[in-house]
Amino acid sequence: MKFTYCPHCGSKAVLKEIGDEGLMPFCEQCSIPLWDTFTTCIICAVVNEKQEVALLRQGYVSATKYVCVAGVMKLGESAEETAVREVAEELGLSVSKLTYIQSYPYEKKEMLMLGFRADVQKADFQLSGEVDAAEWVPFAEALEKLREGSIAWQLVKTVIGAS
C-alpha cells in the first residue's frame, strides 16, 4: 500500500527526501515517513514420505492450474505458526517438520510470500471451504500442474530439486 494520507491523523502526505530512500510520503503533522506496506503471507509445498506434493484447486485463483497452500499471517502469529495453521485449515493435515525455503515478493498483490516446505504423513485430505479439490501428485508430475514461473512453481521446483 502506498500512502497519500497519513493513517494516523488523516493529513495529506508530502514528498520529503528521507536519507538513502529518496523522496517518500511524509506526514508533517506527525513528523513520520509513511513507508509503503505489504501483506505478509506464507506459501507451503506440502510433501509426504512417498515423494508426493499436495496441490490444490481453488477456482478463485485459477480455473486450469493448481496452487500450493497459502495464507495471510495474522497479527501476533509467527510465519511458522501461520504455515502450520494454514496446512491444517486447508488440508486437515498436521505438519511434522517445517523448513523455511525463501521469500518471494508478489508485487501485483502487494504481498511478501514466505515459502516453506511442510512435511506431513500421507493421509486423506479434510478440505476447507476455500479449497475446491486437492490431490497428492508425484514429484515428477508436479511442475506441469502449476503455472510455470508462478511462486508456487518456483517453490515446488526448489523443494523437489528439479533443474
mmCIF file of C-alpha atoms in Angstrom:
data_model
loop_
_atom_site.group_PDB
_atom_site.id
_atom_site.type_symbol
_atom_site.label_atom_id
_atom_site.label_comp_id
_atom_site.label_asym_id
_atom_site.label_seq_id
_atom_site.Cartn_x
_atom_site.Cartn_y
_atom_site.Cartn_z
ATOM 1 C CA MET A 1 0.000 0.000 0.000
ATOM 2 C CA LYS A 2 1.281 3.416 -0.914
ATOM 3 C CA PHE A 3 0.189 6.275 1.313
ATOM 4 C CA THR A 4 -1.335 9.518 0.091
ATOM 5 C CA TYR A 5 -2.770 10.403 3.505
ATOM 6 C CA CYS A 6 -1.397 9.708 6.970
ATOM 7 C CA PRO A 7 -3.125 6.678 8.538
ATOM 8 C CA HIS A 8 -2.641 8.240 11.997
ATOM 9 C CA CYS A 9 -4.042 11.758 11.567
ATOM 10 C CA GLY A 10 -5.502 11.897 8.049
ATOM 11 C CA SER A 11 -3.259 14.740 6.837
ATOM 12 C CA LYS A 12 -2.218 14.739 3.189
ATOM 13 C CA ALA A 13 1.318 13.401 2.850
ATOM 14 C CA VAL A 14 4.058 15.451 1.222
ATOM 15 C CA LEU A 15 7.110 14.113 -0.566
ATOM 16 C CA LYS A 16 10.267 14.508 1.508
ATOM 17 C CA GLU A 17 13.857 13.373 0.969
ATOM 18 C CA ILE A 18 14.494 10.587 3.528
ATOM 19 C CA GLY A 19 18.177 9.600 3.640
ATOM 20 C CA ASP A 20 19.132 6.959 1.102
ATOM 21 C CA GLU A 21 15.445 6.185 0.419
ATOM 22 C CA GLY A 22 14.968 9.292 -1.711
ATOM 23 C CA LEU A 23 11.604 11.040 -1.965
ATOM 24 C CA MET A 24 8.930 9.386 0.159
ATOM 25 C CA PRO A 25 5.498 10.259 1.503
ATOM 26 C CA PHE A 26 5.879 12.071 4.825
ATOM 27 C CA CYS A 27 3.352 13.355 7.351
ATOM 28 C CA GLU A 28 4.389 16.827 8.507
ATOM 29 C CA GLN A 29 1.728 16.770 11.251
ATOM 30 C CA CYS A 30 3.064 13.542 12.848
ATOM 31 C CA SER A 31 6.682 14.032 11.650
ATOM 32 C CA ILE A 32 6.922 10.469 10.326
ATOM 33 C CA PRO A 33 7.784 8.843 6.990
ATOM 34 C CA LEU A 34 4.964 6.735 5.545
ATOM 35 C CA TRP A 35 6.717 3.595 4.326
ATOM 36 C CA ASP A 36 4.967 1.524 1.686
ATOM 37 C CA THR A 37 3.412 -1.540 3.299
ATOM 38 C CA PHE A 38 2.665 -5.043 2.093
ATOM 39 C CA THR A 39 0.767 -8.043 3.385
ATOM 40 C CA THR A 40 2.950 -10.863 4.708
ATOM 41 C CA CYS A 41 1.790 -14.337 3.671
ATOM 42 C CA ILE A 42 3.081 -17.884 3.706
ATOM 43 C CA ILE A 43 3.111 -20.440 0.916
ATOM 44 C CA CYS A 44 3.844 -24.121 1.554
ATOM 45 C CA ALA A 45 4.925 -27.020 -0.587
ATOM 46 C CA VAL A 46 3.268 -29.787 1.459
ATOM 47 C CA VAL A 47 5.127 -33.058 0.906
ATOM 48 C CA ASN A 48 4.744 -36.599 2.223
ATOM 49 C CA GLU A 49 7.025 -39.569 2.766
ATOM 50 C CA LYS A 50 6.114 -41.042 -0.650
ATOM 51 C CA GLN A 51 7.732 -38.156 -2.589
ATOM 52 C CA GLU A 52 4.397 -36.532 -3.393
ATOM 53 C CA VAL A 53 3.294 -32.908 -3.080
ATOM 54 C CA ALA A 54 -0.238 -31.775 -2.194
ATOM 55 C CA LEU A 55 -1.624 -29.487 -4.892
ATOM 56 C CA LEU A 56 -4.895 -27.593 -4.534
ATOM 57 C CA ARG A 57 -7.589 -26.376 -6.895
ATOM 58 C CA GLN A 58 -9.134 -23.043 -5.997
ATOM 59 C CA GLY A 59 -11.455 -21.659 -8.649
ATOM 60 C CA TYR A 60 -10.996 -18.081 -7.485
ATOM 61 C CA VAL A 61 -7.236 -18.408 -8.176
ATOM 62 C CA SER A 62 -7.201 -20.392 -11.455
ATOM 63 C CA ALA A 63 -9.630 -22.471 -13.460
ATOM 64 C CA THR A 64 -6.861 -24.511 -15.080
ATOM 65 C CA LYS A 65 -3.827 -24.710 -12.788
ATOM 66 C CA TYR A 66 -3.128 -25.959 -9.283
ATOM 67 C CA VAL A 67 -1.699 -23.968 -6.382
ATOM 68 C CA CYS A 68 0.011 -24.598 -3.042
ATOM 69 C CA VAL A 69 -1.299 -23.989 0.463
ATOM 70 C CA ALA A 70 -1.039 -20.261 1.169
ATOM 71 C CA GLY A 71 -2.441 -17.741 3.606
ATOM 72 C CA VAL A 72 -2.115 -14.401 5.342
ATOM 73 C CA MET A 73 -0.252 -14.042 8.629
ATOM 74 C CA LYS A 74 -2.451 -12.866 11.486
ATOM 75 C CA LEU A 75 -1.300 -10.252 13.997
ATOM 76 C CA GLY A 76 0.745 -11.864 16.754
ATOM 77 C CA GLU A 77 1.391 -15.008 14.701
ATOM 78 C CA SER A 78 4.834 -16.111 13.500
ATOM 79 C CA ALA A 79 5.361 -17.234 9.922
ATOM 80 C CA GLU A 80 5.884 -20.785 11.181
ATOM 81 C CA GLU A 81 2.633 -20.741 13.172
ATOM 82 C CA THR A 82 0.817 -19.421 10.093
ATOM 83 C CA ALA A 83 2.225 -22.189 7.897
ATOM 84 C CA VAL A 84 1.198 -24.936 10.338
ATOM 85 C CA ARG A 85 -2.268 -23.371 10.776
ATOM 86 C CA GLU A 86 -2.866 -22.992 7.035
ATOM 87 C CA VAL A 87 -1.883 -26.611 6.268
ATOM 88 C CA ALA A 88 -4.279 -27.774 8.998
ATOM 89 C CA GLU A 89 -7.086 -25.457 7.853
ATOM 90 C CA GLU A 90 -6.847 -26.059 4.111
ATOM 91 C CA LEU A 91 -5.902 -29.766 4.041
ATOM 92 C CA GLY A 92 -6.629 -31.098 7.535
ATOM 93 C CA LEU A 93 -3.048 -32.339 7.933
ATOM 94 C CA SER A 94 -0.540 -31.978 10.783
ATOM 95 C CA VAL A 95 2.938 -30.719 9.934
ATOM 96 C CA SER A 96 5.724 -32.892 11.361
ATOM 97 C CA LYS A 97 8.612 -30.776 10.058
ATOM 98 C CA LEU A 98 8.684 -27.247 8.643
ATOM 99 C CA THR A 99 11.625 -25.857 6.674
ATOM 100 C CA TYR A 100 11.914 -22.254 5.511
ATOM 101 C CA ILE A 101 12.923 -22.065 1.826
ATOM 102 C CA GLN A 102 12.917 -18.395 0.787
ATOM 103 C CA SER A 103 10.811 -15.259 0.379
ATOM 104 C CA TYR A 104 9.017 -14.263 -2.814
ATOM 105 C CA PRO A 105 7.855 -10.682 -3.457
ATOM 106 C CA TYR A 106 4.448 -10.658 -5.175
ATOM 107 C CA GLU A 107 4.196 -7.056 -6.333
ATOM 108 C CA LYS A 108 0.948 -7.485 -8.254
ATOM 109 C CA LYS A 109 -0.903 -8.153 -4.975
ATOM 110 C CA GLU A 110 1.412 -6.104 -2.707
ATOM 111 C CA MET A 111 2.413 -9.248 -0.793
ATOM 112 C CA LEU A 112 5.558 -10.844 0.515
ATOM 113 C CA MET A 113 5.231 -14.635 0.390
ATOM 114 C CA LEU A 114 7.397 -16.628 2.816
ATOM 115 C CA GLY A 115 7.970 -20.058 1.297
ATOM 116 C CA PHE A 116 8.155 -23.250 3.337
ATOM 117 C CA ARG A 117 8.440 -26.981 2.856
ATOM 118 C CA ALA A 118 5.886 -28.648 5.145
ATOM 119 C CA ASP A 119 6.455 -32.370 5.742
ATOM 120 C CA VAL A 120 3.374 -34.401 6.656
ATOM 121 C CA GLN A 121 2.344 -38.068 6.796
ATOM 122 C CA LYS A 122 0.262 -39.065 3.785
ATOM 123 C CA ALA A 123 -3.425 -39.070 4.695
ATOM 124 C CA ASP A 124 -6.791 -38.238 3.204
ATOM 125 C CA PHE A 125 -7.500 -34.519 2.984
ATOM 126 C CA GLN A 126 -10.121 -32.733 5.070
ATOM 127 C CA LEU A 127 -10.614 -29.681 2.861
ATOM 128 C CA SER A 128 -11.702 -26.254 3.994
ATOM 129 C CA GLY A 129 -14.475 -24.420 2.190
ATOM 130 C CA GLU A 130 -11.960 -22.302 0.286
ATOM 131 C CA VAL A 131 -10.375 -25.353 -1.386
ATOM 132 C CA ASP A 132 -12.304 -26.909 -4.279
ATOM 133 C CA ALA A 133 -10.125 -30.026 -4.508
ATOM 134 C CA ALA A 134 -6.667 -31.345 -3.639
ATOM 135 C CA GLU A 135 -4.571 -34.284 -4.713
ATOM 136 C CA TRP A 136 -1.262 -35.924 -3.966
ATOM 137 C CA VAL A 137 0.969 -35.549 -7.038
ATOM 138 C CA PRO A 138 4.280 -37.376 -7.555
ATOM 139 C CA PHE A 139 7.261 -35.007 -7.601
ATOM 140 C CA ALA A 140 7.947 -35.863 -11.262
ATOM 141 C CA GLU A 141 4.476 -34.602 -12.329
ATOM 142 C CA ALA A 142 4.056 -31.623 -10.001
ATOM 143 C CA LEU A 143 5.571 -28.782 -12.036
ATOM 144 C CA GLU A 144 3.369 -29.412 -15.082
ATOM 145 C CA LYS A 145 0.247 -28.855 -12.945
ATOM 146 C CA LEU A 146 1.414 -25.423 -11.736
ATOM 147 C CA ARG A 147 1.600 -22.197 -13.740
ATOM 148 C CA GLU A 148 5.200 -22.009 -14.954
ATOM 149 C CA GLY A 149 7.127 -19.230 -13.235
ATOM 150 C CA SER A 150 4.493 -18.707 -10.523
ATOM 151 C CA ILE A 151 5.576 -18.518 -6.899
ATOM 152 C CA ALA A 152 4.076 -21.977 -6.272
ATOM 153 C CA TRP A 153 6.001 -23.349 -9.272
ATOM 154 C CA GLN A 154 9.274 -21.764 -8.056
ATOM 155 C CA LEU A 155 8.784 -23.121 -4.533
ATOM 156 C CA VAL A 156 7.880 -26.648 -5.633
ATOM 157 C CA LYS A 157 10.778 -26.685 -8.114
ATOM 158 C CA THR A 158 13.184 -25.859 -5.271
ATOM 159 C CA VAL A 159 11.624 -28.337 -2.838
ATOM 160 C CA ILE A 160 11.641 -31.293 -5.247
ATOM 161 C CA GLY A 161 15.135 -30.448 -6.502
ATOM 162 C CA ALA A 162 14.156 -30.104 -10.175
ATOM 163 C CA SER A 163 16.608 -28.415 -12.515
#
